[in-house]
XYZ file of N, CA and C in Angstrom:
309
model
N 139.370 129.897 97.320
C 137.997 130.268 97.061
C 137.108 129.542 98.074
N 136.378 130.303 98.832
C 135.495 129.690 99.819
C 134.056 129.784 99.345
N 133.296 128.774 99.702
C 131.871 128.742 99.354
C 131.060 129.164 100.570
N 129.996 129.889 100.360
C 129.150 130.247 101.506
C 128.481 128.995 102.059
N 128.180 129.001 103.337
C 127.521 127.819 103.916
C 126.131 127.648 103.324
N 125.702 126.406 103.135
C 124.364 126.190 102.560
C 123.283 126.663 103.522
N 122.203 127.138 102.939
C 121.062 127.581 103.739
C 120.164 126.381 104.014
N 120.390 125.719 105.129
C 119.628 124.523 105.456
C 118.235 124.863 105.971
N 118.060 126.045 106.489
C 116.767 126.387 107.066
C 115.665 126.502 106.044
N 115.920 127.170 104.925
C 114.878 127.370 103.922
C 114.492 126.062 103.240
N 115.473 125.246 102.916
C 115.138 123.989 102.244
C 114.410 123.046 103.193
N 114.817 123.029 104.448
C 114.107 122.180 105.418
C 112.672 122.654 105.605
N 112.476 123.984 105.640
C 111.119 124.513 105.794
C 110.259 124.195 104.572
N 110.837 124.316 103.386
C 110.083 123.967 102.169
C 109.707 122.490 102.161
N 110.627 121.643 102.579
C 110.345 120.209 102.627
C 109.252 119.904 103.640
N 109.327 120.543 104.797
C 108.311 120.334 105.831
C 106.929 120.782 105.333
N 106.889 121.900 104.637
C 105.621 122.378 104.087
C 105.089 121.446 102.993
N 105.982 120.881 102.188
C 105.551 119.940 101.149
C 104.965 118.678 101.767
N 105.563 118.190 102.837
C 105.019 117.006 103.511
C 103.648 117.337 104.093
N 103.524 118.508 104.675
C 102.239 118.913 105.254
C 101.176 119.041 104.166
N 101.559 119.605 103.041
C 100.618 119.780 101.922
C 100.166 118.417 101.380
N 101.072 117.482 101.256
C 100.718 116.145 100.788
C 99.789 115.446 101.773
N 100.050 115.621 103.061
C 99.193 115.007 104.077
C 97.789 115.593 104.027
N 97.688 116.901 103.834
C 96.370 117.520 103.727
C 95.634 117.047 102.473
N 96.352 116.914 101.368
C 95.730 116.410 100.139
C 95.235 114.986 100.333
N 96.021 114.178 101.011
C 95.593 112.799 101.290
C 94.376 112.798 102.212
N 94.271 113.773 103.103
C 93.103 113.870 103.969
C 91.830 114.097 103.171
N 91.929 114.915 102.144
C 90.772 115.147 101.272
C 90.397 113.850 100.557
N 91.392 113.128 100.080
C 91.143 111.850 99.413
C 90.467 110.867 100.360
N 90.899 110.841 101.603
C 90.307 109.926 102.586
C 88.850 110.302 102.857
N 88.565 111.586 102.934
C 87.176 112.003 103.134
C 86.304 111.578 101.956
N 86.831 111.702 100.749
C 86.075 111.258 99.580
C 85.907 109.746 99.561
N 86.927 109.034 100.015
C 86.835 107.567 100.063
C 85.867 107.106 101.140
N 85.753 107.863 102.217
C 84.879 107.469 103.325
C 83.427 107.849 103.077
N 83.197 108.733 102.162
C 81.830 109.223 101.915
C 80.841 108.111 101.589
N 81.173 107.148 100.692
C 80.194 106.087 100.401
C 79.866 105.215 101.608
N 80.737 105.151 102.581
C 80.488 104.305 103.758
C 79.357 104.841 104.618
N 79.015 106.108 104.455
C 77.962 106.712 105.258
C 76.650 106.863 104.487
N 76.599 106.296 103.285
C 75.388 106.359 102.486
C 74.355 105.351 102.956
N 73.125 105.480 102.462
C 72.064 104.572 102.924
C 72.284 103.119 102.504
N 72.917 102.864 101.374
C 73.125 101.493 100.924
C 74.529 100.989 101.182
N 75.181 101.514 102.193
C 76.569 101.140 102.457
C 76.656 99.704 102.955
N 77.682 99.022 102.497
C 77.902 97.643 102.914
C 79.313 97.458 103.427
N 79.686 96.221 103.667
C 81.024 95.954 104.208
C 82.160 96.427 103.297
N 81.959 96.381 101.996
C 83.005 96.834 101.082
C 83.322 98.310 101.269
N 82.305 99.117 101.408
C 82.514 100.556 101.618
C 83.127 100.823 102.991
N 82.711 100.062 103.985
C 83.271 100.270 105.333
C 84.745 99.892 105.384
N 85.077 98.781 104.719
C 86.480 98.352 104.698
C 87.332 99.354 103.942
N 86.820 99.848 102.818
C 87.573 100.843 102.045
C 87.787 102.116 102.864
N 86.752 102.550 103.580
C 86.903 103.747 104.419
C 87.890 103.505 105.550
N 87.849 102.321 106.134
C 88.783 102.009 107.218
C 90.218 101.947 106.713
N 90.423 101.354 105.541
C 91.776 101.297 104.970
C 92.283 102.694 104.635
N 91.404 103.526 104.099
C 91.804 104.897 103.779
C 92.171 105.660 105.058
N 91.374 105.495 106.100
C 91.689 106.156 107.364
C 92.982 105.657 107.970
N 93.216 104.367 107.851
C 94.465 103.798 108.362
C 95.665 104.344 107.584
N 95.525 104.403 106.262
C 96.613 104.951 105.445
C 96.889 106.403 105.765
N 95.831 107.164 105.981
C 96.027 108.580 106.298
C 96.683 108.744 107.676
N 96.293 107.907 108.605
C 96.937 107.959 109.919
C 98.426 107.660 109.808
N 98.777 106.703 108.959
C 100.196 106.395 108.755
C 100.914 107.590 108.135
N 100.253 108.269 107.186
C 100.882 109.443 106.569
C 101.103 110.558 107.591
N 100.128 110.775 108.450
C 100.273 111.824 109.472
C 101.428 111.493 110.414
N 101.519 110.233 110.824
C 102.598 109.836 111.725
C 103.960 109.988 111.057
N 104.058 109.583 109.798
C 105.329 109.708 109.085
C 105.699 111.176 108.860
N 104.720 111.998 108.537
C 104.994 113.424 108.314
C 105.444 114.089 109.617
N 104.836 113.717 110.718
C 105.238 114.279 112.007
C 106.675 113.868 112.345
N 106.969 112.596 112.095
C 108.328 112.107 112.370
C 109.354 112.825 111.488
N 109.017 112.999 110.218
C 109.930 113.678 109.290
C 110.111 115.145 109.661
N 109.024 115.797 110.100
C 109.120 117.210 110.485
C 110.049 117.359 111.692
N 109.988 116.422 112.607
C 110.896 116.474 113.766
C 112.343 116.294 113.325
N 112.571 115.396 112.361
C 113.935 115.173 111.880
C 114.457 116.391 111.123
N 113.572 117.139 110.494
C 114.010 118.320 109.731
C 114.334 119.504 110.640
N 113.904 119.459 111.888
C 114.207 120.562 112.804
C 115.639 120.521 113.300
N 116.303 119.381 113.169
C 117.688 119.263 113.626
C 118.617 120.062 112.712
N 119.772 120.424 113.243
C 120.774 121.130 112.443
C 122.046 120.319 112.439
N 122.452 119.758 111.341
C 121.800 119.731 110.033
C 120.623 118.769 110.044
N 119.674 118.952 109.147
C 118.507 118.069 109.110
C 118.909 116.616 108.913
N 118.250 115.750 109.639
C 118.531 114.325 109.576
C 117.910 113.746 108.309
N 118.676 112.977 107.502
C 118.092 112.399 106.286
C 117.049 111.342 106.645
N 115.940 111.352 105.954
C 114.843 110.433 106.274
C 114.620 109.411 105.192
N 115.571 108.521 105.013
C 115.467 107.562 103.904
C 114.266 106.635 104.075
N 114.137 105.994 105.235
C 113.032 105.049 105.436
C 111.694 105.772 105.511
N 111.674 106.950 106.112
C 110.422 107.703 106.184
C 109.937 108.094 104.797
N 110.863 108.502 103.961
C 110.493 108.913 102.602
C 109.964 107.723 101.812
N 110.615 106.574 101.940
C 110.159 105.381 101.235
C 108.784 104.945 101.736
N 108.601 104.924 103.052
C 107.305 104.524 103.619
C 106.212 105.506 103.222
N 106.538 106.789 103.207
C 105.555 107.811 102.812
C 105.144 107.639 101.354
N 106.122 107.380 100.501
C 105.821 107.196 99.077
C 104.972 105.947 98.859
N 105.322 104.861 99.540
C 104.548 103.631 99.383
C 103.120 103.797 99.905
N 102.960 104.496 101.017
C 101.623 104.729 101.557
C 100.809 105.610 100.623
N 101.448 106.605 100.043
C 100.751 107.479 99.094
C 100.299 106.695 97.863
N 101.158 105.821 97.367
C 100.788 104.994 96.210
C 99.653 104.045 96.587
N 99.711 103.470 97.779
C 98.635 102.574 98.224
C 97.308 103.319 98.316
N 97.336 104.552 98.802
C 96.104 105.343 98.852
C 95.588 105.661 97.446
N 96.497 105.915 96.523
C 96.081 106.185 95.139
C 95.447 104.947 94.520
N 96.021 103.785 94.786
C 95.440 102.540 94.264
C 94.066 102.304 94.879
N 93.955 102.536 96.178
C 92.663 102.374 96.855
C 91.623 103.331 96.270
N 92.039 104.557 95.999
C 91.115 105.522 95.395
C 90.693 105.061 94.010
N 91.625 104.496 93.254
C 91.274 103.963 91.940
C 90.277 102.825 92.035
N 90.448 101.965 93.014
C 89.509 100.854 93.200
C 88.133 101.386 93.588
N 88.107 102.371 94.464
C 86.817 102.936 94.897
C 86.095 103.584 93.729
N 86.830 104.277 92.890
C 86.199 104.959 91.750
C 85.640 103.937 90.760
N 86.327 102.832 90.566
C 85.867 101.849 89.588
C 84.707 100.999 90.102
N 84.507 100.954 91.422
C 83.393 100.141 91.956
C 82.076 100.849 91.841
């Protein structure tokens, strides 16, 4: 009994699209986090929060680009460290957003 070969193309494409979607969602979060920094009463706290959010988003874009390149290979290269770094950066952005909302 032979098994058909796995369809690596569709799963890699879905994964690449999911990473892109997460990066775009984080971009919206960063824009919301940066908004208070441009207000009339903005201070160093708002500027630092906006800078940290921008830095986190830049890291997400770089990791997503690296992962997308690894997914283009046949078979796709497993991205253990990229996935861990992406998850940690996403959690850090969520914590930062929580801090911004509570301030």
